[in-house]
Each structure stands twice: as C-alpha cells, then as structure tokens.
Amino acid sequence: MTLSTLDLVIIGVYAVAIFGLAHWVAREKHGRKKNSNDYFLASRSLPWWAIGASLIAANISAEQIIGMSGSGYALGLAIASYEWMAAATLLIVGKWILPIFLHNRIVTMPQFLEQRYGSGIRNLMTVFWLALYVFVNLTSIAWLGSIAVNQIAGIDQGTALYLLAAFALLYQLYGGLKAVALTDIVQVALLVLGGLLVSGLTLDKIGDGAGIGAGFRVLVERAPDHFHMILKPDNPFYRDLPGLSVLIGGMWLANLSYWGFNQYIIQRALAARDLDQAQKGVIFAAFLKLLMPIIIVLPGIAAVVLAPDLSKPDEAYPTMMRLLPPGVLGLVFSALIAAVISSMASKINSIATIFTLDLFDKYATGARRGSDSDDDPVRQRRLVRVGRIVATVAVVIAAMTARPLLGKSDQAFQFIQEFTGFFTPGITVIFLLGLFWKRANEAGAIAAATGSVAFSYLFKMVWPSLPFLDRMSLVFLVTGLLAMAVSLLVPSRAGVNRIEVEGVSFRTSAGFNIAALAVVAILVALYATWW
C-alpha cells in the first residue's frame, strides 16, 4: 500500500505544524532561561483542557491503537474494559489521590515515596521505573508505531522506528512538558477525528453503503462472539480477561497503579494551576476514555468480517486503514503518528524528570554546597541540560532494543499488561498504605515491592492456569498483608513521614460530582447492554 501525493502533503503539513506549535507554546520571554519547574512541570500552570487532553495523548499510543485493536480482533469488545474501567479509576484519582499529591507539592512519584517512607524505597523504585519506562513502555510505543508506518506507508520498519523516535525526541527536547501538554489538545482532536473516520468507514463498508448503523448491526450479527464484556470460563481468552475480575478484581489494581501512581501519566495533573483545574482535567479525560473503544477496539472487531485471515492480530488496524480513500488516509495516518509521537514525547519527558530530579539532583547537584537552592540559576540550567541529555540517551536505547524485546510478540498490549502485572500489586500496596495508613513504614514498603515480584513469579510457576488479573489480585492481598505485618513488627523511624494528610480536603465541586455520576451511569449502561 502506498500513500498518495495528497496524503503525503497532509502528513507533511501535520509534522511541520505540530513541531512549530510545540516550540511556539514553550517559548520563553526574551532573556529568560528555562528552569526545572518550567521544563518538568510546565511552570505548574496547565489548565484543565490541557491536562485532560494530555492524559489521553500520553496514554493512547501505538500500544493502544495497534495493540488493543489487535486484541479486539482476537477476543472482542471485552478488551474495552481497560478503557471503560479506566474512566471509573480516574474519578477515584481525582477525588482522593490528587488532593494529597497537590497539597504536598509532589513532583515525582519517587519523591512521594521518600517523603512518606524514606530514601531506600525511593532509590529502589526510581531504578525500577526508569528500567520499565525505557525497556518496556518506550520500546513498545516505538515498535508498534513502526509496524503501522511499515504496513501503511511501506517504509522499512527499522527506518520508521528511528524516524518516530527522532521526531518525538526533537518535538519535546526544547520545551519539555509544556511543549507536550499544550499541543496535546491538537493531537487528541486529530486522534479522535481519525479514529472515528476509520470506524465509520469500515462499518459503512460492512453495511454495503447502507450507513454506519446498518453496518454495526451486520457486524454484531456476523461476529456475535466478539460482543461480550464479561467472558465466561470456557472462552479461549478467559485467561486474558477473567470474567468479573475486570469489574471487582485485578483490573482495578492495574488501573490504579497506571492512572494514580505512574509518573508519566500523573505528571500532567501535578503540573496543574490548582486542584480544581486538575480535577476538571481528570473528568475531561474520563469522558474521553468512554469514547476510546469506538476509536481503537471497533476497527479490530470490524477486521474479523473484512479481513478474517490476518496472520497476526496486530495487523488489524493497519489493514482497516487500507480501506480509506486518499486524503482521508493521510489524515488518519497523521492521527496515528500524532498518538505515537505525543505518547513517546510524554514518556521521554518523564524519564528525564525522574532521572534528573530523583537521581542526579539528589546525588550530584545536592552534594554541592551553595547550589541547593531552587533559585540558583546555575543549578537550574544544569538540571535542564541533564534532562535533555537523558532524554536523548533514553530514546537511543529504546530504539536499539525494541526489535529484540518485542519482535516476536503477537499481542504486544497483552504482553505489556502481563509483564507489568508482576510489579503492579506491590506498587498499589505501597501507595495505598502510604496515603491512607499511618502505621506503614519503609520496611513494609520494601517488603511489598520485593514480595510482589516474588509471589507473582511463584504463582505463575505453580499455578500457570491462573489468569494474570486474578494473579494480581491474589498477589495484592498477600503483599498487602505482608507489608502491614512488617510495618507492625519493624519500628518506624521518627520523623520520616513528611506527607500531610490531615489538612487535605476531599470535597469536590458540584460540577465534578455531577460529571462523575454521569460517567458511572454511562458505564452501567454499557456493561448492562454488552454483558
């Protein structure tokens, strides 16, 4: 498949426009140099619309569009639970987690761990998150994005991978988080428009030109086994999405860890002007999450009818894009590239943030007397410079290791969930106890972190038939009890806990409450309809 001249013009205009916009919104006044607050937290000035859009842009990338569409092709609408349950999770994050983080002026998740527990758990989790972001998340975004470019544009996959990585790096290298977040509203608008075009045109084709509604009815009739949200035990994909566990089990753990305690997601909300703007942004993101399955799962299900003989599920979305006419293909291709670039840029910036503020600043800059002040211009310029260097190194490493790590995975999205599931229970335990149980201490947190990996591996070996979401629930319970027991047995050090909770208000505005009820009502209707 080749792109027409019109398609190439549209893609070129998008690339130049978004690159120029990113640098324009991140510009500084004449003579002013960026400091670490500007570069890593967008000067703590993000409005709600930028926060909500950036949350989705950081989340929805190739691993979502290509990976979840592939899972939609393989197992059906049930994979949409990752999107719809995320909407419910965002409500919890906005009401009970963000108030604590913003009240304590948290910048990074390792910083929270140190202020709550101590430096040991901070160092352990800093190294873990850097390894995860570079070798799992960043590689998967680049790899799956390169698959799409290869299949749609015919560009060599290796070349596509390096081009995507380079563009994402340059896109955010100068402006940092502000460049990413303030342009993500454009990226998300393009993503939604492009996704709706793919879904609409594929459904119209299934309905033989009778319209989207007719096409959807035909799709449900011809692929009825792909329209169940709650899979039964006899379903061949039950191990991936084990029935009610998506509603009352491990899915909650995966979402809480991802949306509440994940640096490259929560960093947008931490950069808000104030709590009200952060909560409005989270609600905006929740409504967008309700829309995402139409954009990224439905095309995969449509491919069951239009392309039933694909060799790999992850080929579903690129194959559906081949049905698009010139011009529209260029627009949708630009939307796909927008998703890849914005997500990669977000991940790159968060890698730079954690390394610079939680490793370099603590052990290098902080060791120099006279350079500790946040107002010290020498220290600030050094932090920004180190952040840019780290961003470059991270991109090079991810691009070089993507093929060896992901080249043989048929469903990359499921692979990512399975891998991170080893660590998710422990992370969730550490943060929930740290936020809401005063007796939790560093010994208990370290026990949860190490126990999560150990018990996950043990249960996977001795009980291989246990679905990984159920395994996460079991490991969560075991590590939670372990962390509580260790915290009670090992004395806490005096003065370690510097996180204030007592003075935090969890009251939310009437607008937030009404919007939250609307999200819950829509979720109930969706699950009741497609149970």
Coordinates of C-alpha atoms in Angstrom, one line a residue:
M1 CA 0.0 0.0 0.0
T2 CA 1.3 3.5 -0.9
L3 CA 0.3 6.9 0.2
S4 CA -1.0 9.4 -2.5
T5 CA 0.5 12.8 -3.1
L6 CA -2.4 14.3 -1.2
D7 CA -1.8 12.0 1.8
L8 CA 1.9 13.0 1.9
V9 CA 1.0 16.7 1.8
I10 CA -1.4 16.3 4.7
I11 CA 1.2 14.3 6.7
G12 CA 3.9 16.9 5.9
V13 CA 1.7 19.8 7.0
Y14 CA 0.9 18.0 10.2
A15 CA 4.5 17.3 11.0
V16 CA 5.6 20.9 10.4
A17 CA 2.6 22.4 12.2
I18 CA 2.8 20.3 15.3
F19 CA 6.6 20.8 15.6
G20 CA 6.3 24.5 15.2
L21 CA 3.4 24.7 17.6
A22 CA 5.3 22.8 20.3
H23 CA 8.2 25.2 20.1
W24 CA 5.9 28.3 20.0
V25 CA 3.9 27.4 23.1
A26 CA 7.1 26.5 25.0
R27 CA 8.9 29.8 24.2
E28 CA 10.2 32.0 27.0
K29 CA 10.4 35.7 27.3
H30 CA 13.5 37.3 25.9
G31 CA 16.4 36.7 28.1
R32 CA 14.7 34.2 30.4
K33 CA 16.1 30.7 30.7
K34 CA 14.0 27.6 31.5
N35 CA 14.3 26.2 35.0
S36 CA 13.5 22.7 36.2
N37 CA 10.0 23.8 37.1
D38 CA 9.3 25.1 33.6
Y39 CA 10.8 22.1 31.9
F40 CA 9.5 19.2 34.0
L41 CA 6.2 20.7 35.4
A42 CA 5.2 23.3 32.7
S43 CA 5.6 26.0 35.3
R44 CA 2.7 24.4 37.3
S45 CA 0.4 26.4 35.0
L46 CA -1.6 23.8 33.0
P47 CA -5.3 24.4 32.5
W48 CA -7.9 21.6 32.7
W49 CA -8.3 21.1 29.0
A50 CA -4.5 20.7 28.5
I51 CA -4.4 18.2 31.5
G52 CA -7.3 16.1 30.2
A53 CA -6.1 16.0 26.6
S54 CA -2.5 15.3 27.7
L55 CA -3.6 12.4 29.9
I56 CA -5.3 10.8 26.9
A57 CA -2.5 11.7 24.5
A58 CA 0.1 10.2 26.8
N59 CA -2.0 7.0 27.2
I60 CA -3.3 6.4 23.7
S61 CA -0.5 5.4 21.5
A62 CA 0.6 2.6 19.3
E63 CA 0.3 0.1 22.2
Q64 CA -3.4 1.2 22.5
I65 CA -4.4 1.7 18.9
I66 CA -2.5 -1.2 17.3
G67 CA -2.3 -3.4 20.4
M68 CA -5.9 -3.0 21.6
S69 CA -7.3 -3.2 18.0
G70 CA -5.4 -6.4 17.7
S71 CA -6.9 -7.7 20.9
G72 CA -10.3 -6.6 19.7
Y73 CA -9.7 -8.7 16.6
A74 CA -8.7 -11.7 18.7
L75 CA -11.0 -11.6 21.7
G76 CA -13.6 -8.8 21.0
L77 CA -15.2 -6.0 22.9
A78 CA -14.2 -7.3 26.3
I79 CA -10.8 -5.7 25.9
A80 CA -12.6 -2.3 26.1
S81 CA -12.7 -2.9 29.9
Y82 CA -9.2 -1.4 30.0
E83 CA -10.7 1.8 28.7
W84 CA -14.0 1.9 30.4
M85 CA -12.8 0.9 33.8
A86 CA -10.1 3.5 33.5
A87 CA -12.8 6.1 33.3
A88 CA -14.0 5.0 36.7
T89 CA -10.5 4.9 38.1
L90 CA -9.9 8.5 37.0
L91 CA -12.8 9.6 39.3
I92 CA -11.1 8.0 42.3
V93 CA -7.7 9.5 41.4
G94 CA -9.3 13.0 41.1
K95 CA -11.3 12.8 44.3
W96 CA -8.9 11.0 46.7
I97 CA -5.4 10.9 45.4
L98 CA -4.7 14.2 43.6
P99 CA -5.7 16.3 46.6
I100 CA -2.9 14.7 48.7
F101 CA -0.3 14.9 46.0
L102 CA -1.0 18.6 45.2
H103 CA -1.3 19.6 48.8
N104 CA 2.2 18.2 49.4
R105 CA 3.5 19.7 46.2
I106 CA 4.7 16.3 44.9
V107 CA 6.7 16.5 41.6
T108 CA 7.7 12.8 41.1
M109 CA 6.4 9.5 42.5
P110 CA 9.9 8.7 43.9
Q111 CA 9.7 12.0 45.8
F112 CA 6.5 10.9 47.4
L113 CA 8.0 7.6 48.5
E114 CA 10.9 9.3 50.1
Q115 CA 8.8 11.9 51.9
R116 CA 6.4 9.1 53.1
Y117 CA 8.8 6.2 53.7
G118 CA 12.5 7.1 53.3
S119 CA 15.3 7.1 50.7
G120 CA 15.7 3.3 50.4
I121 CA 12.3 2.7 48.7
R122 CA 12.7 5.8 46.7
N123 CA 16.0 4.6 45.2
L124 CA 14.7 1.1 44.6
M125 CA 11.6 2.4 42.7
T126 CA 13.5 5.1 40.8
V127 CA 15.7 2.4 39.2
F128 CA 12.7 0.2 38.6
W129 CA 10.6 2.9 36.9
L130 CA 13.5 4.1 34.7
A131 CA 14.1 0.5 33.5
L132 CA 10.3 -0.1 32.9
Y133 CA 9.8 3.2 31.0
V134 CA 12.8 2.7 28.8
F135 CA 12.8 -1.1 28.1
V136 CA 9.1 -1.8 28.2
N137 CA 7.0 1.3 27.6
L138 CA 9.1 3.4 25.3
T139 CA 10.2 0.4 23.3
S140 CA 6.6 -0.8 22.8
I141 CA 5.4 2.6 21.7
A142 CA 8.2 2.9 19.1
W143 CA 7.9 -0.7 17.9
L144 CA 4.1 -0.8 17.4
G145 CA 4.2 2.6 15.8
S146 CA 6.8 1.4 13.3
I147 CA 4.6 -1.6 12.5
A148 CA 1.8 0.8 11.4
V149 CA 4.1 3.0 9.4
N150 CA 5.6 0.0 7.7
Q151 CA 2.3 -1.6 6.8
I152 CA 0.6 1.6 5.7
A153 CA 3.3 3.7 4.1
G154 CA 5.7 0.9 3.0
I155 CA 8.6 2.4 4.8
D156 CA 11.2 -0.1 6.2
Q157 CA 10.2 -0.8 9.8
G158 CA 13.6 -0.1 11.1
T159 CA 13.8 3.2 9.4
A160 CA 10.3 4.1 10.6
L161 CA 11.2 3.2 14.2
Y162 CA 14.2 5.6 14.1
L163 CA 12.3 8.4 12.4
L164 CA 9.5 8.2 15.0
A165 CA 12.0 8.2 17.9
A166 CA 13.9 11.1 16.5
F167 CA 10.8 13.2 15.8
A168 CA 9.4 12.5 19.3
L169 CA 12.7 13.5 20.9
L170 CA 13.1 16.7 19.0
Y171 CA 9.4 17.6 19.5
Q172 CA 9.8 17.9 23.3
L173 CA 13.6 18.4 23.7
Y174 CA 13.5 22.2 23.9
G175 CA 10.1 22.8 25.6
G176 CA 9.7 19.9 27.9
L177 CA 6.3 19.1 29.4
K178 CA 4.8 22.4 28.4
A179 CA 5.6 21.7 24.7
V180 CA 3.9 18.3 25.0
A181 CA 0.9 19.2 27.2
L182 CA -0.2 22.4 25.4
T183 CA -0.1 20.8 22.0
D184 CA -1.9 17.6 23.1
I185 CA -5.3 19.1 22.6
V186 CA -4.5 19.2 18.9
Q187 CA -3.1 15.7 19.0
V188 CA -6.2 14.3 20.7
A189 CA -8.6 16.2 18.4
L190 CA -6.8 14.6 15.4
L191 CA -6.7 11.2 17.1
V192 CA -10.5 11.3 17.8
L193 CA -11.3 12.5 14.3
G194 CA -9.1 10.0 12.6
G195 CA -10.3 7.1 14.7
L196 CA -14.0 8.0 14.1
L197 CA -13.3 8.1 10.4
V198 CA -11.8 4.6 10.4
S199 CA -14.6 3.2 12.5
G200 CA -17.3 4.9 10.4
L201 CA -15.9 4.0 7.0
T202 CA -15.3 0.3 8.0
L203 CA -18.8 0.0 9.4
D204 CA -20.2 1.6 6.2
K205 CA -18.3 -1.0 4.1
I206 CA -19.7 -3.8 6.2
G207 CA -23.2 -2.5 5.7
D208 CA -22.6 -2.2 1.9
G209 CA -23.1 1.5 1.9
A210 CA -26.3 1.4 4.0
G211 CA -24.8 3.6 6.7
I212 CA -22.9 3.2 10.0
G213 CA -25.9 2.0 11.9
A214 CA -26.7 -0.8 9.4
G215 CA -23.0 -1.8 9.3
F216 CA -22.8 -2.1 13.1
R217 CA -25.9 -4.3 13.2
V218 CA -24.4 -6.5 10.5
L219 CA -21.1 -6.7 12.4
V220 CA -22.9 -7.8 15.6
E221 CA -24.8 -10.4 13.7
R222 CA -21.7 -11.8 11.9
A223 CA -19.4 -11.7 14.9
P224 CA -21.7 -12.2 17.9
D225 CA -18.9 -13.9 20.0
H226 CA -16.9 -10.6 19.9
F227 CA -19.6 -8.5 21.7
H228 CA -19.4 -9.7 25.3
M229 CA -17.8 -7.6 28.0
I230 CA -17.7 -10.4 30.6
L231 CA -16.0 -13.5 29.3
K232 CA -17.1 -17.0 30.5
P233 CA -14.6 -19.6 31.7
D234 CA -15.0 -21.6 28.5
N235 CA -13.9 -18.6 26.4
P236 CA -10.4 -19.3 24.9
F237 CA -9.3 -15.8 26.0
Y238 CA -10.6 -16.1 29.6
R239 CA -7.1 -16.1 30.9
D240 CA -6.6 -12.6 29.4
L241 CA -9.8 -11.2 30.8
P242 CA -11.2 -13.5 33.5
G243 CA -14.9 -12.6 33.8
L244 CA -15.8 -10.5 36.8
S245 CA -12.2 -9.7 37.6
V246 CA -12.5 -6.8 35.2
L247 CA -15.1 -5.3 37.5
I248 CA -14.1 -6.4 41.0
G249 CA -10.6 -7.7 40.7
G250 CA -7.2 -7.2 39.2
M251 CA -8.4 -4.6 36.6
W252 CA -8.7 -2.1 39.4
L253 CA -5.2 -2.7 40.5
A254 CA -3.8 -2.2 37.0
N255 CA -5.7 1.0 36.6
L256 CA -5.0 2.5 40.0
S257 CA -1.3 1.8 39.5
Y258 CA -1.3 3.2 36.0
W259 CA -3.5 6.3 36.4
G260 CA -2.7 7.2 40.0
F261 CA 0.9 6.3 40.7
N262 CA 2.5 6.3 37.2
Q263 CA 4.9 9.3 36.7
Y264 CA 4.3 9.8 33.0
I265 CA 0.5 9.9 33.5
I266 CA 0.1 11.7 36.8
Q267 CA 2.8 14.3 36.0
R268 CA 0.2 16.2 33.9
A269 CA -2.1 16.7 36.8
L270 CA 0.8 17.6 39.1
A271 CA 1.5 20.5 36.8
A272 CA -2.0 21.9 37.2
R273 CA -2.6 25.5 38.1
D274 CA -4.5 24.3 41.1
L275 CA -6.6 21.3 42.4
D276 CA -9.8 22.5 40.7
Q277 CA -8.1 22.6 37.3
A278 CA -6.5 19.1 37.9
Q279 CA -9.9 17.6 38.8
K280 CA -11.6 19.1 35.8
G281 CA -8.9 17.8 33.6
V282 CA -9.3 14.3 35.1
I283 CA -13.1 14.4 34.4
F284 CA -12.4 15.5 30.9
A285 CA -10.1 12.5 30.4
A286 CA -12.7 10.2 31.9
F287 CA -15.3 11.2 29.3
L288 CA -12.7 10.7 26.5
K289 CA -11.9 7.2 27.8
L290 CA -15.5 6.3 27.4
L291 CA -15.1 7.2 23.7
M292 CA -11.9 5.3 23.1
P293 CA -13.2 1.8 22.3
I294 CA -15.1 3.2 19.4
I295 CA -11.9 4.5 18.0
I296 CA -9.4 1.7 18.8
V297 CA -11.3 -1.5 19.5
L298 CA -14.2 -1.3 17.0
P299 CA -11.9 -1.3 13.9
G300 CA -10.3 -4.5 15.2
I301 CA -13.7 -6.2 15.5
A302 CA -14.6 -4.9 12.0
A303 CA -11.5 -6.6 10.7
V304 CA -13.0 -10.0 11.8
V305 CA -15.5 -9.5 9.0
L306 CA -13.5 -7.6 6.5
A307 CA -10.1 -9.4 6.9
P308 CA -10.7 -12.7 8.6
D309 CA -7.4 -14.3 7.6
L310 CA -4.8 -12.0 9.2
S311 CA -1.6 -13.7 10.2
K312 CA -1.2 -11.6 13.4
P313 CA -3.9 -9.7 15.3
D314 CA -1.8 -6.6 15.5
E315 CA -2.2 -6.2 11.7
A316 CA -6.0 -5.5 12.2
Y317 CA -5.8 -1.7 12.4
P318 CA -3.3 -1.0 9.6
T319 CA -5.3 -3.4 7.4
M320 CA -8.5 -1.4 8.1
M321 CA -6.7 1.8 7.2
R322 CA -6.0 0.4 3.7
L323 CA -9.8 0.8 3.0
L324 CA -9.6 4.6 3.3
P325 CA -9.6 6.8 0.3
P326 CA -6.7 9.3 -0.5
G327 CA -6.8 12.3 1.7
V328 CA -8.7 10.6 4.5
L329 CA -5.9 8.0 4.7
G330 CA -3.4 10.9 5.1
L331 CA -5.5 12.4 7.9
V332 CA -5.9 9.1 9.7
F333 CA -2.2 8.3 9.3
S334 CA -1.4 11.7 10.7
A335 CA -3.7 10.9 13.7
L336 CA -1.8 7.6 14.3
I337 CA 1.5 9.4 14.1
A338 CA 0.2 12.0 16.5
A339 CA -0.7 9.3 19.0
V340 CA 2.7 7.7 18.7
I341 CA 4.6 11.0 18.9
S342 CA 2.7 12.5 21.8
S343 CA 2.9 9.3 23.9
M344 CA 6.6 8.9 23.2
A345 CA 7.3 12.5 24.0
S346 CA 5.4 12.2 27.3
K347 CA 7.4 9.1 28.2
I348 CA 10.7 10.7 27.3
N349 CA 10.0 13.7 29.4
S350 CA 9.0 11.6 32.4
I351 CA 12.2 9.5 32.1
A352 CA 14.2 12.7 32.1
T353 CA 12.2 14.0 35.0
I354 CA 12.8 11.0 37.3
F355 CA 16.4 10.6 36.4
T356 CA 17.2 14.3 36.8
L357 CA 15.3 15.1 39.9
D358 CA 15.4 11.8 41.8
L359 CA 19.0 10.6 40.9
F360 CA 21.1 13.4 39.5
D361 CA 19.8 16.3 41.6
K362 CA 19.9 14.2 44.8
Y363 CA 23.4 12.7 44.5
A364 CA 25.2 15.2 42.3
T365 CA 23.8 18.7 42.5
G366 CA 22.6 18.3 46.0
A367 CA 26.1 17.4 47.2
R368 CA 27.4 20.8 46.2
R369 CA 27.1 23.3 48.9
G370 CA 25.7 26.6 47.8
S371 CA 23.9 25.1 44.8
D372 CA 21.0 23.6 46.7
S373 CA 18.6 26.5 46.3
D374 CA 15.7 26.2 43.9
D375 CA 16.5 29.8 42.9
D376 CA 20.1 29.1 42.0
P377 CA 20.3 29.7 38.2
V378 CA 23.4 27.6 37.8
R379 CA 21.7 24.5 39.3
Q380 CA 18.6 25.1 37.3
R381 CA 20.4 25.3 34.0
R382 CA 22.3 22.2 34.9
L383 CA 19.1 20.3 35.7
V384 CA 17.5 21.2 32.4
R385 CA 20.7 20.3 30.5
V386 CA 20.9 16.9 32.2
G387 CA 17.2 16.3 31.4
R388 CA 17.8 16.9 27.7
I389 CA 20.8 14.6 27.7
V390 CA 19.0 11.8 29.5
A391 CA 16.0 12.2 27.1
T392 CA 18.4 11.7 24.1
V393 CA 20.1 8.6 25.7
A394 CA 16.8 7.0 26.6
V395 CA 15.5 7.3 23.0
V396 CA 18.7 5.8 21.6
I397 CA 18.5 2.8 24.0
A398 CA 14.8 2.2 23.3
A399 CA 15.2 2.4 19.5
M400 CA 18.1 -0.1 19.6
T401 CA 16.3 -2.6 21.9
A402 CA 12.8 -2.5 20.5
R403 CA 13.2 -5.3 18.0
P404 CA 14.9 -7.8 20.3
L405 CA 12.3 -7.3 23.1
L406 CA 9.1 -7.1 21.1
G407 CA 9.7 -8.6 17.6
K408 CA 8.1 -11.9 18.4
S409 CA 5.0 -10.8 20.3
D410 CA 1.7 -11.3 18.6
Q411 CA -0.3 -9.2 21.0
A412 CA 2.0 -6.6 22.4
F413 CA -0.7 -4.9 24.5
Q414 CA -1.3 -8.1 26.4
F415 CA 2.4 -8.7 26.8
I416 CA 2.8 -5.3 28.4
Q417 CA 0.0 -6.0 30.8
E418 CA 1.4 -9.4 31.7
F419 CA 4.9 -8.0 32.4
T420 CA 3.8 -5.0 34.4
G421 CA 1.4 -7.3 36.4
F422 CA 4.4 -8.7 38.3
F423 CA 5.0 -5.2 39.8
T424 CA 1.6 -3.7 39.9
P425 CA 0.3 -5.3 43.1
G426 CA 3.3 -4.2 45.1
I427 CA 3.2 -0.6 43.7
T428 CA -0.5 -0.3 44.5
V429 CA 0.0 -1.6 48.1
I430 CA 2.9 0.8 48.7
F431 CA 1.0 3.9 47.6
L432 CA -2.4 3.0 49.1
L433 CA -0.9 2.2 52.5
G434 CA 1.3 5.3 52.3
L435 CA -1.6 7.5 51.5
F436 CA -4.2 6.1 53.9
W437 CA -2.5 4.1 56.7
K438 CA -0.2 5.9 59.2
R439 CA 1.5 2.8 60.5
A440 CA 3.0 1.8 57.1
N441 CA 6.8 2.2 57.1
E442 CA 9.7 1.8 54.7
A443 CA 10.4 -1.8 55.8
G444 CA 6.8 -2.7 54.9
A445 CA 7.1 -0.9 51.6
I446 CA 10.3 -2.7 50.6
A447 CA 8.6 -6.0 51.6
A448 CA 5.7 -5.2 49.3
A449 CA 8.0 -4.2 46.4
T450 CA 10.1 -7.4 46.6
G451 CA 7.2 -9.6 47.6
S452 CA 5.1 -8.5 44.6
V453 CA 7.7 -9.8 42.1
A454 CA 8.5 -13.0 44.2
F455 CA 4.9 -14.0 44.7
S456 CA 3.9 -13.2 41.1
Y457 CA 6.6 -15.4 39.8
L458 CA 5.8 -18.1 42.3
F459 CA 2.1 -18.2 41.5
K460 CA 2.9 -18.1 37.8
M461 CA 5.1 -21.2 38.1
V462 CA 2.9 -23.3 40.5
W463 CA -0.4 -22.1 39.1
P464 CA 0.1 -21.4 35.4
S465 CA -3.6 -21.6 34.6
L466 CA -4.5 -18.7 36.9
P467 CA -5.4 -15.7 34.8
F468 CA -2.9 -12.9 35.3
L469 CA -5.6 -10.4 36.5
D470 CA -6.6 -12.9 39.2
R471 CA -3.0 -13.5 40.0
M472 CA -2.6 -9.7 40.5
S473 CA -5.5 -9.7 42.9
L474 CA -4.0 -12.6 44.9
V475 CA -0.6 -11.1 45.0
F476 CA -2.1 -7.8 46.1
L477 CA -3.8 -9.4 49.1
V478 CA -0.7 -11.4 50.1
T479 CA 1.7 -8.4 49.7
G480 CA -0.7 -6.1 51.4
L481 CA -0.8 -8.4 54.4
L482 CA 3.0 -8.8 54.3
A483 CA 3.5 -5.0 54.2
M484 CA 1.2 -4.5 57.1
A485 CA 2.8 -7.2 59.2
V486 CA 6.3 -6.0 58.6
S487 CA 5.2 -2.4 59.3
L488 CA 3.8 -3.5 62.7
L489 CA 6.8 -5.7 63.5
V490 CA 9.6 -3.3 62.5
P491 CA 9.7 0.0 64.4
S492 CA 9.3 3.1 62.2
R493 CA 12.0 5.8 62.3
A494 CA 10.9 9.0 63.9
G495 CA 10.2 12.0 61.6
V496 CA 10.4 10.0 58.4
N497 CA 6.7 10.6 57.3
R498 CA 6.5 14.1 55.9
I499 CA 3.3 13.7 53.9
E500 CA 0.5 15.8 55.3
V501 CA -3.0 14.2 55.0
E502 CA -4.9 15.6 57.9
G503 CA -5.2 19.1 56.4
V504 CA -6.3 17.8 53.0
S505 CA -9.9 18.4 51.9
F506 CA -11.5 15.7 49.8
R507 CA -14.6 17.7 49.0
T508 CA -15.2 18.2 45.3
S509 CA -17.3 20.7 43.4
A510 CA -20.9 20.2 42.3
G511 CA -19.7 20.1 38.7
F512 CA -17.2 17.3 39.5
N513 CA -19.8 15.3 41.3
I514 CA -22.4 15.6 38.6
A515 CA -19.9 14.7 35.9
A516 CA -18.7 11.7 38.0
L517 CA -22.3 10.4 38.3
A518 CA -22.7 10.8 34.6
V519 CA -19.6 8.7 33.9
V520 CA -20.8 6.0 36.3
A521 CA -24.3 5.9 34.7
I522 CA -22.8 5.5 31.2
L523 CA -20.6 2.7 32.4
V524 CA -23.6 0.9 34.0
A525 CA -25.5 1.2 30.7
L526 CA -22.6 0.0 28.6
Y527 CA -22.0 -3.1 30.7
A528 CA -25.7 -3.9 31.0
T529 CA -26.0 -3.7 27.2
W530 CA -23.0 -5.8 26.3
W531 CA -22.7 -8.1 29.3

